[in-house]
Structure formats: C-alpha cells, structure tokens
Short mmCIF file of C-alpha atoms in Angstrom, two decimals:
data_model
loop_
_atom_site.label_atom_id
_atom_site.label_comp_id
_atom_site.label_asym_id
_atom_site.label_seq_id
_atom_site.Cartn_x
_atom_site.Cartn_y
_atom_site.Cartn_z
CA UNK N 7 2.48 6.39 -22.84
CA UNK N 8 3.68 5.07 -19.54
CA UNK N 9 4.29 1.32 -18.39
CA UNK N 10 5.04 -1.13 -15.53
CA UNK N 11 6.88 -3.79 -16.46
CA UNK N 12 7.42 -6.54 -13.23
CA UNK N 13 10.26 -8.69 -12.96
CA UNK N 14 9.70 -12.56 -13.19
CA UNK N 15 8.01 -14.43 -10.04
CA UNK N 16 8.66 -18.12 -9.75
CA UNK N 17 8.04 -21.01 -7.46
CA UNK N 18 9.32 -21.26 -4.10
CA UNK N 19 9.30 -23.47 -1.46
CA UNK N 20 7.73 -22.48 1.77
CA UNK N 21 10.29 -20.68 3.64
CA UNK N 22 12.23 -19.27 0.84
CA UNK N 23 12.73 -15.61 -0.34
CA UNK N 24 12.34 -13.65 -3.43
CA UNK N 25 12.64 -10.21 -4.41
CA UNK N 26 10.17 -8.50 -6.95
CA UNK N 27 10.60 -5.62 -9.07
CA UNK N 28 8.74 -3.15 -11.43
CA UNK N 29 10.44 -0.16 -13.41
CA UNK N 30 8.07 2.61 -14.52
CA UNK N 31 9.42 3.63 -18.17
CA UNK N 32 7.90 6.59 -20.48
CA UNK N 33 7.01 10.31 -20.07
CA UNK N 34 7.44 10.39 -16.21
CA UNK N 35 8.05 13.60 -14.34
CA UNK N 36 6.50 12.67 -11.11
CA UNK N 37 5.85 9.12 -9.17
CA UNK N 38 4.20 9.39 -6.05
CA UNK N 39 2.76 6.12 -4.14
CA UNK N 40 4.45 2.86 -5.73
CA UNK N 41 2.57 -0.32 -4.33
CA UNK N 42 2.22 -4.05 -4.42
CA UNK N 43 -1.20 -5.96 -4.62
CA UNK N 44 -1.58 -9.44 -5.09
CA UNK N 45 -4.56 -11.75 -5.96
CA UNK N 46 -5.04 -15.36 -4.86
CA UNK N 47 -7.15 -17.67 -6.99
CA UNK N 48 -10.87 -16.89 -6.43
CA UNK N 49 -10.08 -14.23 -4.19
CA UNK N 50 -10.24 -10.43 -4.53
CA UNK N 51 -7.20 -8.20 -5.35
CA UNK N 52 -5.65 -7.21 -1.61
CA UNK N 53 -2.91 -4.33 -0.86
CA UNK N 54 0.24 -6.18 0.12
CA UNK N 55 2.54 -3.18 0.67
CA UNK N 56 2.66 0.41 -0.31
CA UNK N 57 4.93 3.16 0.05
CA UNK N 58 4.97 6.94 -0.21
CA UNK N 59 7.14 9.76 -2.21
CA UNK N 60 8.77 10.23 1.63
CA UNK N 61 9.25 6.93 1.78
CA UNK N 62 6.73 5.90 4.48
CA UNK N 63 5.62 2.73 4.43
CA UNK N 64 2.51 0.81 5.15
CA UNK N 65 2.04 -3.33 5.00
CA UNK N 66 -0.68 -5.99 5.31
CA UNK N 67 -0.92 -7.36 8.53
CA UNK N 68 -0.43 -10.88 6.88
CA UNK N 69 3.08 -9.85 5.66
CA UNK N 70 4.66 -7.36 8.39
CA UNK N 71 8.07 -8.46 9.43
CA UNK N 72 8.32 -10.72 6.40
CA UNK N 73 7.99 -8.49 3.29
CA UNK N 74 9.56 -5.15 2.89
CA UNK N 75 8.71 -2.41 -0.07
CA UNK N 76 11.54 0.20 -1.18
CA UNK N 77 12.11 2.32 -3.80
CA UNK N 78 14.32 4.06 -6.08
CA UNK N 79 13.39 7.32 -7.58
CA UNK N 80 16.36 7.73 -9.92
CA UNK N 81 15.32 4.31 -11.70
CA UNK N 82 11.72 5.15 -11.09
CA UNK N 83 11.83 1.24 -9.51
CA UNK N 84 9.75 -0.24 -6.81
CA UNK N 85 10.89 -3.41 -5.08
CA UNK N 86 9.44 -6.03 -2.68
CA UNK N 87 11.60 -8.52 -0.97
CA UNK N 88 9.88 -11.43 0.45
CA UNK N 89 11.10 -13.88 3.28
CA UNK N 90 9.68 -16.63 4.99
CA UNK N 91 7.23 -17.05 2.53
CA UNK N 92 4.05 -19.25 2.75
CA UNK N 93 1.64 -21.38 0.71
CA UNK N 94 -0.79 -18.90 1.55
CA UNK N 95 1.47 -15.87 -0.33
CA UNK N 96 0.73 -17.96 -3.63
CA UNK N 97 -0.91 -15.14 -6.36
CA UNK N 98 -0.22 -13.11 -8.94
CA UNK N 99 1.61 -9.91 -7.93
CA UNK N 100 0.85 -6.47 -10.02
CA UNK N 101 2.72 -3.26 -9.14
CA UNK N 102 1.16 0.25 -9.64
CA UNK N 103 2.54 3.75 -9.39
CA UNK N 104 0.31 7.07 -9.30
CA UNK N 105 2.92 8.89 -12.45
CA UNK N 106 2.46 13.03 -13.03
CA UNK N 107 0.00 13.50 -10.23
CA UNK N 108 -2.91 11.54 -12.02
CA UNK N 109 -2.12 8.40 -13.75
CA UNK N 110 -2.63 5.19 -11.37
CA UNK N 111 -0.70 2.74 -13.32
CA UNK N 112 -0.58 -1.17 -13.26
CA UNK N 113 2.05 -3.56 -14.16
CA UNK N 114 0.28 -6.91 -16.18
CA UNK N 115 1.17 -9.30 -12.97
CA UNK N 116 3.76 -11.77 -11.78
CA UNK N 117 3.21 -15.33 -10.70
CA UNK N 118 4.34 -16.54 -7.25
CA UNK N 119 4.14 -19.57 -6.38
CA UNK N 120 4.86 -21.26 -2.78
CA UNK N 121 5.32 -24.73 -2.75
CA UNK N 122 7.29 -27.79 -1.51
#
C-alpha cells in the first residue's frame, strides 16, 4: 500500500503566500513525476505544476513566476510554494506521484482559500 498525505491549506488573503506539501509513505522504490492539480468549484481538475525525476519543471500559464514545484527524493516529498496568490487560486489542491514505474497516486486534497 502506498499513500499521499498533503499538508494543511488554509485561507489567505489575496497577495499572501503559502507553501504545500505531500510525503509519499509505503513500499516505494521508485517516484518519477510528482505534480500538483487543483480544482475550483464547478470547474474541472487542471495541472497546476509538475515536475520530473531530473527535476524539470513545467507550470500553468496562470501560475508561472508565482508558484514554484520542488522536490525531495530522500523524503520522497513534493512541495509547492505559492506567492502572490489570487481569489482566482481558490480550490482544492491534490498531489500525485507515478511510485515503482506504474502506480499514479493521489493525495485526498487540500483546501485553499484566497480571500480578504
């Protein structure tokens, strides 16, 4: 059994930061591509931010140069700092990780909330 646990989201006010982060935990040999996705009420799930075993990243246009994805491989962690954020970056945030080549996991969600 694997799983994705996510650290706690919160409310914000527009402007403010916050750093996310999900820990893969179980029988793990491998973790290649460790992502973010969010989903806004009534909309559809959207990539926010991925990024690769070699570390290469790739972002949503709506977040470049405010949102940054890293990793560490020794705590099998994936982390996404947020600045300037934005009413419109309100959703629920869920993590995955592709684990031993085949398994594309998913964390249960976070709650972020932008507001004044």
């Amino acid at each position: 059994q694997v799983q994705l646990v996510e650290s706690e989201g919160g409310l914000v006010q527009p402007g403010g930061s916050l750093r996310l982060s999900c820990a893969a935990s179980g029988n793990i040999f491998r973790i290649d591509t460790m992502g973010w996705y969010r989903q806004a009420p009534g909309q559809e799930r959207e990539l926010v931010a991925d990024i690769a075993r070699d570390g290469h990243t790739n972002y949503a246009d709506s977040v470049k140069g405010r949102f940054t994805i890293s990793r560490d491989n020794a705590k099998k962690t994936v982390y996404l700092q947020m600045n300037s954020l934005k009413p419109d970056d309100t959703a629920v945030y869920y993590c995955t990780m592709l684990l031993n080549f085949v398994i594309n996991s998913w964390g249960h969600g976070t709650l972020v909330t932008v507001s004044s």
